[in-house]
CSV table of C-alpha atoms in Angstrom, one decimal:
chain,number,residue,atom,x,y,z
A,1,MET,CA,0.0,0.0,0.0
A,2,SER,CA,1.3,3.4,-1.0
A,3,ALA,CA,1.8,6.2,1.6
A,4,LEU,CA,-1.0,8.2,0.0
A,5,ALA,CA,-3.5,5.3,0.2
A,6,LEU,CA,-2.4,4.6,3.8
A,7,SER,CA,-3.0,8.3,4.7
A,8,VAL,CA,-6.5,8.2,3.2
A,9,LEU,CA,-7.4,5.0,5.0
A,10,LEU,CA,-6.1,6.3,8.3
A,11,SER,CA,-8.1,9.5,7.8
A,12,PHE,CA,-11.3,7.5,7.2
A,13,VAL,CA,-10.7,5.4,10.3
A,14,SER,CA,-10.0,8.6,12.3
A,15,ALA,CA,-13.3,10.1,11.2
A,16,VAL,CA,-15.1,7.0,12.2
A,17,ALA,CA,-13.5,7.0,15.6
A,18,TYR,CA,-14.4,10.7,16.1
A,19,ALA,CA,-18.0,9.9,15.1
A,20,GLY,CA,-18.2,7.0,17.5
A,21,GLY,CA,-16.9,9.1,20.3
A,22,ALA,CA,-19.5,11.8,19.6
A,23,ILE,CA,-22.4,9.2,19.6
A,24,VAL,CA,-21.2,7.8,22.9
A,25,GLN,CA,-20.9,11.3,24.4
A,26,GLU,CA,-24.4,12.2,23.2
A,27,GLN,CA,-25.8,9.1,24.8
A,28,VAL,CA,-24.0,9.8,28.1
A,29,ALA,CA,-25.3,13.4,28.1
A,30,VAL,CA,-28.9,12.2,27.7
A,31,SER,CA,-28.7,9.9,30.7
A,32,SER,CA,-26.5,12.0,33.0
A,33,PRO,CA,-28.0,14.4,35.6
A,34,GLY,CA,-27.4,18.2,35.3
A,35,ALA,CA,-24.6,18.2,37.8
A,36,GLN,CA,-22.5,15.9,35.6
A,37,GLN,CA,-23.1,17.6,32.3
A,38,TYR,CA,-19.4,18.6,31.8
A,39,ALA,CA,-17.5,15.6,33.2
A,40,PRO,CA,-19.4,12.5,34.2
A,41,LEU,CA,-16.3,10.8,35.5
A,42,ARG,CA,-18.2,7.9,37.0
A,43,ARG,CA,-19.7,6.9,33.7
A,44,PRO,CA,-17.7,4.2,31.9
A,45,GLY,CA,-19.3,5.3,28.6
A,46,TRP,CA,-17.7,8.8,29.0
A,47,TRP,CA,-14.3,7.2,29.3
A,48,ALA,CA,-15.0,5.1,26.2
A,49,ALA,CA,-15.8,8.3,24.4
A,50,VAL,CA,-12.5,9.8,25.6
A,51,ALA,CA,-10.7,6.8,24.3
A,52,LEU,CA,-12.4,7.0,20.9
A,53,ASN,CA,-11.6,10.7,20.6
A,54,GLY,CA,-8.0,10.0,21.6
A,55,LEU,CA,-7.7,7.2,19.0
A,56,GLY,CA,-9.1,9.5,16.3
A,57,GLY,CA,-6.6,12.2,17.2
A,58,LEU,CA,-3.7,9.7,17.1
A,59,LEU,CA,-4.8,8.3,13.7
A,60,HIS,CA,-5.1,11.9,12.4
A,61,VAL,CA,-1.6,12.7,13.4
A,62,VAL,CA,-0.3,9.5,11.8
A,63,ALA,CA,-2.2,10.2,8.6
A,64,LEU,CA,-0.5,13.6,8.5
A,65,ALA,CA,2.8,11.9,8.7
A,66,TYR,CA,2.1,9.8,5.6
A,67,GLY,CA,0.0,12.2,3.5
A,68,PRO,CA,-0.2,15.9,2.7
A,69,LEU,CA,-2.1,18.4,4.9
A,70,SER,CA,-4.3,19.5,1.9
A,71,LEU,CA,-5.7,15.9,1.7
A,72,VAL,CA,-5.9,14.8,5.4
A,73,GLN,CA,-7.5,17.9,6.8
A,74,PRO,CA,-10.5,17.9,4.4
A,75,LEU,CA,-11.1,14.2,5.0
A,76,GLY,CA,-11.3,14.9,8.7
A,77,ALA,CA,-14.5,16.8,8.0
A,78,LEU,CA,-16.3,13.5,7.1
A,79,THR,CA,-16.9,12.9,10.8
A,80,ILE,CA,-20.4,14.4,10.7
A,81,VAL,CA,-21.2,12.4,7.6
A,82,PHE,CA,-20.2,9.2,9.3
A,83,ALA,CA,-21.9,10.1,12.6
A,84,LEU,CA,-25.5,10.3,11.2
A,85,PRO,CA,-25.8,6.8,9.7
A,86,MET,CA,-23.9,5.3,12.6
A,87,ALA,CA,-26.3,6.9,15.1
A,88,ALA,CA,-29.3,5.6,13.1
A,89,LEU,CA,-27.7,2.1,13.0
A,90,PHE,CA,-26.4,1.7,16.6
A,91,VAL,CA,-28.7,3.8,18.8
A,92,GLY,CA,-31.8,4.2,16.5
A,93,ARG,CA,-31.5,8.0,16.2
A,94,ARG,CA,-32.5,8.9,12.7
A,95,ALA,CA,-31.8,12.2,11.1
A,96,GLY,CA,-34.3,14.1,8.9
A,97,ALA,CA,-33.7,15.4,5.4
A,98,THR,CA,-33.0,18.9,6.8
A,99,ALA,CA,-30.3,17.5,9.1
A,100,TRP,CA,-28.7,15.6,6.2
A,101,ARG,CA,-28.7,18.7,4.0
A,102,GLY,CA,-27.1,20.8,6.7
A,103,ALA,CA,-24.5,18.2,7.5
A,104,ILE,CA,-23.5,17.8,3.8
A,105,MET,CA,-23.3,21.5,3.4
A,106,ALA,CA,-21.1,21.9,6.4
A,107,THR,CA,-18.8,19.1,5.3
A,108,VAL,CA,-18.4,20.3,1.7
A,109,GLY,CA,-17.8,23.9,2.8
A,110,LEU,CA,-15.2,22.9,5.4
A,111,ALA,CA,-13.5,20.4,3.0
A,112,GLY,CA,-13.3,23.1,0.3
A,113,LEU,CA,-12.0,25.7,2.8
A,114,LEU,CA,-9.3,23.5,4.2
A,115,SER,CA,-8.2,22.3,0.7
A,116,LEU,CA,-7.5,25.9,-0.3
A,117,VAL,CA,-5.3,26.7,2.7
A,118,GLY,CA,-1.6,26.6,1.5
A,119,ALA,CA,1.3,25.4,3.5
A,120,SER,CA,4.1,27.6,4.8
A,121,ASP,CA,7.5,27.2,6.3
A,122,ALA,CA,7.6,25.8,9.8
A,123,GLN,CA,7.8,28.6,12.4
A,124,SER,CA,6.9,29.1,16.0
A,125,LEU,CA,5.4,31.8,18.2
A,126,ASP,CA,7.4,34.0,20.6
A,127,THR,CA,6.5,34.4,24.2
A,128,ALA,CA,4.3,37.5,23.8
A,129,GLN,CA,2.3,35.8,21.0
A,130,ARG,CA,1.7,32.7,23.1
A,131,VAL,CA,0.5,34.7,26.1
A,132,ALA,CA,-1.8,36.8,23.8
A,133,ALA,CA,-3.2,33.6,22.2
A,134,ALA,CA,-3.8,31.9,25.5
A,135,LEU,CA,-5.5,34.9,27.1
A,136,GLY,CA,-7.6,35.6,24.0
A,137,THR,CA,-8.7,31.9,23.9
A,138,ALA,CA,-9.6,31.9,27.6
A,139,ALA,CA,-11.6,35.1,27.1
A,140,ALA,CA,-13.5,33.7,24.1
A,141,VAL,CA,-14.3,30.4,25.8
A,142,VAL,CA,-15.5,32.1,29.0
A,143,ALA,CA,-17.7,34.6,27.0
A,144,LEU,CA,-19.3,31.7,25.1
A,145,MET,CA,-19.9,29.8,28.3
A,146,LEU,CA,-21.6,32.8,29.9
A,147,ALA,CA,-23.7,33.3,26.8
A,148,ALA,CA,-24.7,29.7,26.9
A,149,ARG,CA,-25.7,30.0,30.5
A,150,ALA,CA,-27.8,33.1,29.6
A,151,VAL,CA,-29.8,31.2,27.0
A,152,HIS,CA,-30.3,28.0,29.0
A,153,ARG,CA,-34.0,28.0,28.2
A,154,HIS,CA,-33.2,27.3,24.6
A,155,PRO,CA,-31.2,24.0,24.4
A,156,ALA,CA,-30.4,24.3,20.7
A,157,VAL,CA,-28.8,27.7,21.0
A,158,ARG,CA,-27.0,26.8,24.2
A,159,SER,CA,-25.6,23.7,22.5
A,160,ILE,CA,-24.3,25.7,19.6
A,161,LEU,CA,-22.5,28.2,21.9
A,162,LEU,CA,-20.9,25.4,23.9
A,163,ALA,CA,-19.9,23.5,20.8
A,164,THR,CA,-18.3,26.7,19.4
A,165,ALA,CA,-16.4,27.2,22.7
A,166,SER,CA,-15.2,23.6,22.4
A,167,GLY,CA,-14.1,24.1,18.8
A,168,VAL,CA,-12.2,27.2,19.8
A,169,ALA,CA,-10.4,25.3,22.6
A,170,PHE,CA,-9.5,22.3,20.4
A,171,GLY,CA,-8.4,24.6,17.5
A,172,MET,CA,-6.1,26.6,19.8
A,173,SER,CA,-4.8,23.4,21.3
A,174,SER,CA,-3.8,22.4,17.7
A,175,VAL,CA,-2.0,25.8,17.3
A,176,PHE,CA,0.0,25.3,20.5
A,177,THR,CA,0.7,21.7,19.5
A,178,LYS,CA,2.2,22.9,16.2
A,179,THR,CA,4.3,25.5,18.1
A,180,VAL,CA,5.7,22.9,20.5
A,181,ALA,CA,6.4,20.5,17.6
A,182,VAL,CA,8.4,23.2,15.8
A,183,ASP,CA,10.3,23.9,19.0
A,184,TRP,CA,11.1,20.2,19.5
A,185,THR,CA,13.1,20.1,16.3
A,186,GLY,CA,15.7,22.3,18.0
A,187,GLY,CA,15.6,20.4,21.3
A,188,VAL,CA,13.2,20.4,24.3
A,189,SER,CA,13.6,23.2,26.8
A,190,ALA,CA,11.9,24.3,30.0
A,191,ALA,CA,10.3,27.2,28.0
A,192,ASP,CA,8.0,24.6,26.4
A,193,LEU,CA,6.5,23.5,29.7
A,194,PRO,CA,3.9,26.4,29.8
A,195,SER,CA,2.8,25.6,26.3
A,196,LEU,CA,2.4,21.9,27.2
A,197,ALA,CA,0.3,22.9,30.2
A,198,VAL,CA,-1.9,25.2,27.9
A,199,ILE,CA,-2.3,22.2,25.5
A,200,GLY,CA,-3.5,20.0,28.4
A,201,VAL,CA,-5.9,22.6,29.7
A,202,LEU,CA,-7.4,23.5,26.3
A,203,ALA,CA,-7.8,19.8,25.3
A,204,THR,CA,-9.5,19.0,28.7
A,205,ALA,CA,-11.8,22.1,28.4
A,206,GLY,CA,-12.7,21.2,24.8
A,207,MET,CA,-13.6,17.7,25.8
A,208,MET,CA,-15.8,18.9,28.7
A,209,LEU,CA,-17.5,21.6,26.7
A,210,SER,CA,-18.2,19.1,23.9
A,211,GLN,CA,-19.8,16.8,26.4
A,212,ALA,CA,-22.0,19.5,27.7
A,213,SER,CA,-23.0,20.6,24.2
A,214,TYR,CA,-24.7,17.3,23.5
A,215,ARG,CA,-27.1,17.6,26.5
A,216,GLY,CA,-30.7,18.2,25.2
A,217,ALA,CA,-29.6,19.1,21.7
A,218,GLY,CA,-29.2,15.9,19.8
A,219,LEU,CA,-26.1,14.9,17.8
A,220,ALA,CA,-26.0,16.6,14.5
A,221,ALA,CA,-25.9,20.3,15.4
A,222,PRO,CA,-23.2,20.3,18.1
A,223,LEU,CA,-21.0,17.8,16.2
A,224,ALA,CA,-21.2,19.8,13.0
A,225,THR,CA,-20.4,23.0,14.9
A,226,LEU,CA,-17.4,21.4,16.6
A,227,THR,CA,-16.2,19.8,13.4
A,228,VAL,CA,-16.3,23.1,11.5
A,229,VAL,CA,-15.1,25.6,14.2
A,230,ASN,CA,-12.1,23.5,15.3
A,231,PRO,CA,-10.1,23.6,11.9
A,232,VAL,CA,-11.4,27.0,11.0
A,233,VAL,CA,-10.0,28.5,14.1
A,234,ALA,CA,-6.7,26.7,13.6
A,235,ALA,CA,-6.6,27.8,9.9
A,236,ALA,CA,-7.4,31.4,10.9
A,237,VAL,CA,-4.5,31.5,13.4
A,238,GLY,CA,-2.2,29.9,10.8
A,239,ILE,CA,-3.0,32.6,8.3
A,240,THR,CA,-2.7,35.5,10.8
A,241,MET,CA,0.3,34.2,12.9
A,242,PHE,CA,2.1,31.5,10.9
A,243,GLY,CA,2.1,33.3,7.5
A,244,GLU,CA,-0.1,30.7,5.8
A,245,THR,CA,-2.1,31.9,2.7
A,246,PHE,CA,-4.8,30.6,0.5
A,247,ARG,CA,-3.9,29.0,-2.8
A,248,TYR,CA,-4.4,30.5,-6.2
A,249,GLY,CA,-4.2,34.1,-4.9
A,250,THR,CA,-7.3,36.3,-5.1
A,251,THR,CA,-9.3,33.5,-6.8
A,252,GLY,CA,-8.5,31.1,-4.0
A,253,THR,CA,-9.4,33.6,-1.3
A,254,ALA,CA,-12.8,34.2,-3.0
A,255,LEU,CA,-13.4,30.4,-3.2
A,256,ALA,CA,-12.4,30.0,0.4
A,257,LEU,CA,-14.9,32.7,1.5
A,258,SER,CA,-17.6,31.0,-0.6
A,259,CYS,CA,-16.8,27.7,1.1
A,260,ALA,CA,-17.0,29.3,4.5
A,261,VAL,CA,-20.4,30.7,3.6
A,262,VAL,CA,-21.6,27.2,2.6
A,263,ALA,CA,-20.3,25.7,5.8
A,264,ALA,CA,-22.0,28.5,7.9
A,265,GLY,CA,-25.2,27.9,6.0
A,266,GLY,CA,-25.1,24.2,6.9
A,267,LEU,CA,-24.6,25.0,10.6
A,268,ILE,CA,-27.5,27.5,10.4
A,269,LEU,CA,-29.7,24.8,8.8
A,270,LEU,CA,-28.8,22.3,11.5
A,271,THR,CA,-29.6,24.8,14.2
A,272,THR,CA,-33.0,25.8,12.8
A,273,GLU,CA,-33.8,22.1,12.2
A,274,ARG,CA,-33.2,21.5,15.9
A,275,LEU,CA,-35.2,24.5,17.0
A,276,ALA,CA,-38.1,23.4,14.8
A,277,ARG,CA,-37.9,19.9,16.4
A,278,GLU,CA,-38.0,21.4,19.9
A,279,GLN,CA,-41.1,23.4,19.0
A,280,GLN,CA,-42.7,20.3,17.6
A,281,GLU,CA,-42.0,18.4,20.8
A,282,ALA,CA,-43.3,21.2,22.9
A,283,ARG,CA,-46.6,21.3,20.9
A,284,THR,CA,-46.9,17.5,21.1
A,285,THR,CA,-46.5,17.7,24.9
A,286,GLU,CA,-49.1,20.5,25.2
A,287,ALA,CA,-51.5,18.5,23.1
A,288,GLY,CA,-51.0,15.4,25.2
A,289,THR,CA,-51.6,17.4,28.4
A,290,ALA,CA,-54.7,19.0,27.0
A,291,ALA,CA,-56.1,15.6,25.9
A,292,SER,CA,-55.5,14.1,29.3
A,293,GLY,CA,-57.0,17.0,31.2
A,294,THR,CA,-60.0,19.3,30.8
A,295,ALA,CA,-60.9,20.2,27.3
A,296,SER,CA,-59.5,23.6,26.2
A,297,PRO,CA,-61.7,26.5,25.3
A,298,VAL,CA,-60.6,26.2,21.7
A,299,ALA,CA,-61.6,22.5,21.6
A,300,GLU,CA,-65.0,23.3,23.1
A,301,SER,CA,-65.7,26.1,20.6
A,302,THR,CA,-64.7,23.7,17.8
A,303,ALA,CA,-67.1,21.1,19.1
A,304,ALA,CA,-69.8,23.7,19.4
A,305,ASP,CA,-69.3,24.8,15.8
A,306,ALA,CA,-69.5,21.2,14.7
A,307,GLY,CA,-72.8,20.7,16.5
A,308,ALA,CA,-71.4,18.5,19.3
A,309,PRO,CA,-72.4,19.3,22.9
A,310,ALA,CA,-69.8,21.0,25.1
A,311,ALA,CA,-68.1,18.9,27.7
A,312,ASP,CA,-69.7,20.3,30.9
A,313,PRO,CA,-68.0,18.9,34.1
A,314,ALA,CA,-71.3,19.2,36.1
A,315,ALA,CA,-73.2,17.4,33.4
A,316,ARG,CA,-70.7,14.6,33.3
A,317,LEU,CA,-70.9,14.3,37.1
A,318,LEU,CA,-74.6,14.3,37.3
A,319,ALA,CA,-74.8,11.8,34.5
A,320,GLU,CA,-72.7,9.3,36.5
A,321,LEU,CA,-75.0,9.5,39.6
A,322,THR,CA,-77.7,6.9,40.1
A,323,LEU,CA,-80.7,8.1,42.1
A,324,PRO,CA,-83.8,6.2,43.1
A,325,ARG,CA,-87.1,7.3,41.6
A,326,ASP,CA,-88.5,8.4,45.0
A,327,VAL,CA,-85.9,10.7,46.4
A,328,ARG,CA,-87.8,11.2,49.7
A,329,MET,CA,-86.7,10.3,53.2
A,330,PRO,CA,-89.3,8.9,55.6
A,331,VAL,CA,-89.3,11.1,58.7
A,332,PRO,CA,-91.6,10.3,61.7
A,333,LEU,CA,-94.1,13.1,62.1
A,334,PRO,CA,-97.4,13.2,64.0
A,335,SER,CA,-100.5,12.5,61.9
A,336,PRO,CA,-103.7,14.6,62.2
A,337,GLY,CA,-106.0,13.4,65.0
A,338,ALA,CA,-103.5,10.8,66.3
A,339,ALA,CA,-102.0,10.6,69.7
A,340,PRO,CA,-98.6,12.2,70.3
A,341,ASP,CA,-97.1,8.8,70.8
A,342,ASP,CA,-98.5,7.4,67.6
A,343,GLU,CA,-96.1,8.4,64.8
A,344,ASP,CA,-96.3,7.4,61.2
A,345,SER,CA,-93.6,7.8,58.6
A,346,VAL,CA,-94.4,10.7,56.4
A,347,PRO,CA,-92.3,11.1,53.2
A,348,VAL,CA,-90.4,14.4,53.2
A,349,PRO,CA,-89.0,15.7,49.9
A,350,LEU,CA,-85.3,16.2,49.5
A,351,VAL,CA,-83.4,19.0,47.8
A,352,SER,CA,-79.9,19.1,46.4
A,353,TYR,CA,-77.1,21.2,47.8
A,354,ALA,CA,-73.6,22.0,46.4
A,355,PRO,CA,-71.1,24.5,47.7
A,356,TYR,CA,-70.2,25.6,44.2
A,357,TYR,CA,-71.4,25.0,40.6
A,358,GLY,CA,-70.8,21.5,39.5
A,359,GLY,CA,-70.0,20.3,43.0
A,360,PRO,CA,-71.0,16.9,44.5
A,361,TYR,CA,-74.7,16.1,44.9
A,362,VAL,CA,-75.4,16.1,48.7
A,363,PRO,CA,-79.0,15.3,49.6
A,364,VAL,CA,-80.3,17.3,52.6
A,365,ALA,CA,-83.5,16.6,54.4
A,366,VAL,CA,-86.0,19.5,54.6
A,367,VAL,CA,-89.0,19.3,56.9
A,368,ASP,CA,-92.3,20.2,55.1
A,369,ARG,CA,-93.4,23.7,56.1
A,370,HIS,CA,-97.1,22.8,55.8
A,371,ARG,CA,-98.4,22.7,59.3
A,372,VAL,CA,-101.2,20.4,60.5
A,373,ARG,CA,-103.6,22.1,62.8
A,374,VAL,CA,-104.8,19.7,65.5
A,375,LYS,CA,-108.3,20.4,66.8
A,376,SER,CA,-109.0,19.6,70.4
């Protein structure tokens, strides 16, 4: 097998590993309580997702060693394309046509954008640039987390913000990794320890933020956002700090911007699809609640327009009651001309009483007001 074919194969396996890790993360997020939304350390599934993501990253690095960057990086965008059929096959989570269109748009746009980024000579960042990059990354991640907390009532928007923060963290982790790799060619020094610490912090933060982004938002939208934001941030830093450029001059720059628009449109399509699904679920829940409880005024008016009688709670209650034909209670009263000790049972009519309209039927005895005059 040639080096190019091996690089392509490793890229495909890396994308499959990333997709499997994302599916496991989403399943763990669904079944974990709110207190464990960032790091469910006691869940074996979460550690399995960590292992899958680590395997995907390792295979991606090996693929870069055997193949060119212009080929390996676009193939990494296939993660979202593999994730959707894998989720339908293994966990029964099927994606709609809108989700598929958004995923394909995001993948094609990202692949085209990465294929247009040209290579440059290996160079590192000085201390001031590293400090500025670390502080800027921390500020961006914290701001996105605060924004996600502010919109916690909208799970889809919250998920996109957290996935964006995760992509920023992973992308900047790649930037610092490249910087340390360039420094290692001249020998390892103590000055690289802060950069290694930043890589560890950013990678951990990216993993925790990606875990939280899957909570209550499905799989497609957060995974596509993370898959697009991660390399785009790394490419943007490479262009601004490492001297990388787009291929084919002005034409390549215009094509790259067009690909970025296509990828952004795919993300927007995935987000709106998730919002529409949330609204549909909310309407379904409300309809189920209305069906199990009292009929709503709209349903009653519709039934009245159709000629059906309105569902009156009092009428339903009275219809369920079974009363004897003679609702009178025998009360001993003196009969006319009889001795005081002689008492006959005289039926006395009953009346109904309820503390409020439609209340329970409580029979109460009422003595007949008709007086019998006894002549001596």
